[in-house]
PDB file of C-alpha atoms in Angstrom:
ATOM      1  CA  ALA F 787      95.361  70.228  87.920  1.00 86.00           C
ATOM      2  CA  GLU F 788      94.646  73.559  89.639  1.00 88.00           C
ATOM      3  CA  ALA F 789      97.150  72.796  92.400  1.00 89.00           C
ATOM      4  CA  ALA F 790      99.809  71.895  89.827  1.00 85.00           C
ATOM      5  CA  LEU F 791      99.134  75.134  87.957  1.00 86.00           C
ATOM      6  CA  ARG F 792      99.460  77.137  91.187  1.00 88.00           C
ATOM      7  CA  ARG F 793     102.776  75.440  92.007  1.00 88.00           C
ATOM      8  CA  SER F 794     104.051  76.151  88.512  1.00 87.00           C
ATOM      9  CA  GLU F 795     103.038  79.810  88.747  1.00 85.00           C
ATOM     10  CA  GLU F 796     104.710  80.087  92.155  1.00 86.00           C
ATOM     11  CA  ARG F 797     107.948  78.577  90.796  1.00 86.00           C
ATOM     12  CA  SER F 798     107.908  80.981  87.857  1.00 82.00           C
ATOM     13  CA  LYS F 799     107.372  83.940  90.174  1.00 82.00           C
ATOM     14  CA  VAL F 800     110.290  82.883  92.406  1.00 82.00           C
ATOM     15  CA  ILE F 801     112.581  82.498  89.393  1.00 82.00           C
ATOM     16  CA  ILE F 802     111.646  85.904  87.989  1.00 82.00           C
ATOM     17  CA  GLU F 803     111.982  87.647  91.348  1.00 80.00           C
ATOM     18  CA  SER F 804     115.368  86.085  92.075  1.00 78.00           C
ATOM     19  CA  ALA F 805     116.921  86.977  88.704  1.00 80.00           C
ATOM     20  CA  VAL F 806     119.153  89.977  89.381  1.00 82.00           C
ATOM     21  CA  GLU F 807     121.189  89.847  86.175  1.00 89.00           C
ATOM     22  CA  TYR F 808     118.139  90.591  84.033  1.00 92.00           C
ATOM     23  CA  ALA F 809     115.588  93.396  84.148  1.00 94.00           C
ATOM     24  CA  ILE F 810     112.221  91.669  83.806  1.00 94.00           C
ATOM     25  CA  PHE F 811     109.086  93.755  83.846  1.00 95.00           C
ATOM     26  CA  THR F 812     105.705  93.885  82.166  1.00 94.00           C
ATOM     27  CA  ILE F 813     103.551  96.704  80.898  1.00 95.00           C
ATOM     28  CA  ASP F 814      99.861  96.883  80.131  1.00 95.00           C
ATOM     29  CA  PRO F 815      98.416  97.890  76.737  1.00 94.00           C
ATOM     30  CA  THR F 816      98.435 101.560  77.776  1.00 95.00           C
ATOM     31  CA  GLY F 817     102.159 101.494  78.585  1.00 96.00           C
ATOM     32  CA  ARG F 818     101.925 101.392  82.369  1.00 97.00           C
ATOM     33  CA  VAL F 819     104.387  99.175  84.239  1.00 97.00           C
ATOM     34  CA  THR F 820     102.529  96.260  85.851  1.00 96.00           C
ATOM     35  CA  SER F 821     105.371  94.188  87.323  1.00 95.00           C
ATOM     36  CA  TRP F 822     109.016  94.789  88.200  1.00 95.00           C
ATOM     37  CA  ASN F 823     111.633  92.279  89.332  1.00 94.00           C
ATOM     38  CA  ASN F 824     114.746  92.699  91.479  1.00 93.00           C
ATOM     39  CA  GLY F 825     116.952  92.694  88.391  1.00 94.00           C
ATOM     40  CA  ALA F 826     115.044  95.678  87.030  1.00 95.00           C
ATOM     41  CA  ARG F 827     115.564  97.402  90.373  1.00 95.00           C
ATOM     42  CA  CYS F 828     119.319  96.729  90.287  1.00 94.00           C
ATOM     43  CA  ILE F 829     119.807  97.612  86.623  1.00 95.00           C
ATOM     44  CA  LEU F 830     117.360 100.476  86.144  1.00 95.00           C
ATOM     45  CA  GLY F 831     117.389 101.925  89.656  1.00 94.00           C
ATOM     46  CA  TYR F 832     113.688 102.143  90.452  1.00 95.00           C
ATOM     47  CA  GLU F 833     112.091 100.375  93.383  1.00 96.00           C
ATOM     48  CA  ALA F 834     108.901  98.546  92.387  1.00 95.00           C
ATOM     49  CA  GLU F 835     106.846 100.980  94.466  1.00 96.00           C
ATOM     50  CA  GLU F 836     108.277 103.891  92.459  1.00 96.00           C
ATOM     51  CA  ILE F 837     107.581 102.529  88.977  1.00 97.00           C
ATOM     52  CA  VAL F 838     104.651 100.099  89.038  1.00 97.00           C
ATOM     53  CA  ARG F 839     101.496 101.798  87.693  1.00 97.00           C
ATOM     54  CA  ARG F 840     103.610 104.575  86.124  1.00 97.00           C
ATOM     55  CA  PRO F 841     104.187 105.064  82.379  1.00 97.00           C
ATOM     56  CA  PHE F 842     107.022 102.976  80.992  1.00 96.00           C
ATOM     57  CA  ASP F 843     108.303 105.974  79.041  1.00 95.00           C
ATOM     58  CA  LEU F 844     110.185 106.911  82.238  1.00 94.00           C
ATOM     59  CA  LEU F 845     112.658 104.225  81.197  1.00 95.00           C
ATOM     60  CA  PHE F 846     113.609 106.140  78.036  1.00 96.00           C
ATOM     61  CA  THR F 847     115.975 109.074  77.723  1.00 96.00           C
ATOM     62  CA  ALA F 848     114.529 112.543  77.266  1.00 96.00           C
ATOM     63  CA  GLU F 849     115.756 112.494  73.678  1.00 97.00           C
ATOM     64  CA  ASP F 850     114.040 109.184  72.952  1.00 97.00           C
ATOM     65  CA  ARG F 851     110.811 110.427  74.539  1.00 97.00           C
ATOM     66  CA  ALA F 852     110.961 113.609  72.415  1.00 97.00           C
ATOM     67  CA  ALA F 853     111.497 111.453  69.311  1.00 98.00           C
ATOM     68  CA  GLY F 854     108.393 109.375  70.130  1.00 97.00           C
ATOM     69  CA  MET F 855     110.270 106.152  70.760  1.00 97.00           C
ATOM     70  CA  PRO F 856     108.053 104.929  73.649  1.00 97.00           C
ATOM     71  CA  ALA F 857     104.942 105.192  71.466  1.00 96.00           C
ATOM     72  CA  ARG F 858     106.674 103.347  68.613  1.00 96.00           C
ATOM     73  CA  GLU F 859     107.841 100.581  70.961  1.00 95.00           C
ATOM     74  CA  LEU F 860     104.342 100.225  72.381  1.00 94.00           C
ATOM     75  CA  GLU F 861     102.869 100.012  68.879  1.00 95.00           C
ATOM     76  CA  THR F 862     105.451  97.398  67.874  1.00 95.00           C
ATOM     77  CA  ALA F 863     104.502  95.354  70.936  1.00 91.00           C
ATOM     78  CA  ARG F 864     100.803  95.580  70.003  1.00 91.00           C
ATOM     79  CA  VAL F 865     101.414  94.522  66.400  1.00 94.00           C
ATOM     80  CA  GLU F 866     104.001  91.825  66.944  1.00 92.00           C
TER      81      GLU F 866
END
């Protein structure tokens, strides 16, 4: 069962990493980016090394940051 789970996780990782048409990334409860796929790199322009462990509010415009949108999005994610 553990070997099957590992194979499944490996397949999922390969699929996510190879998707270039979609930006797929995760953030932690504090809003820090924890994973970043090649699609996110192509679409959003950051290399994984530049964005992982940094606040996800970097992905918002200055206007959206000033309006508090990142905090609202993070709260929505927590609630829903």
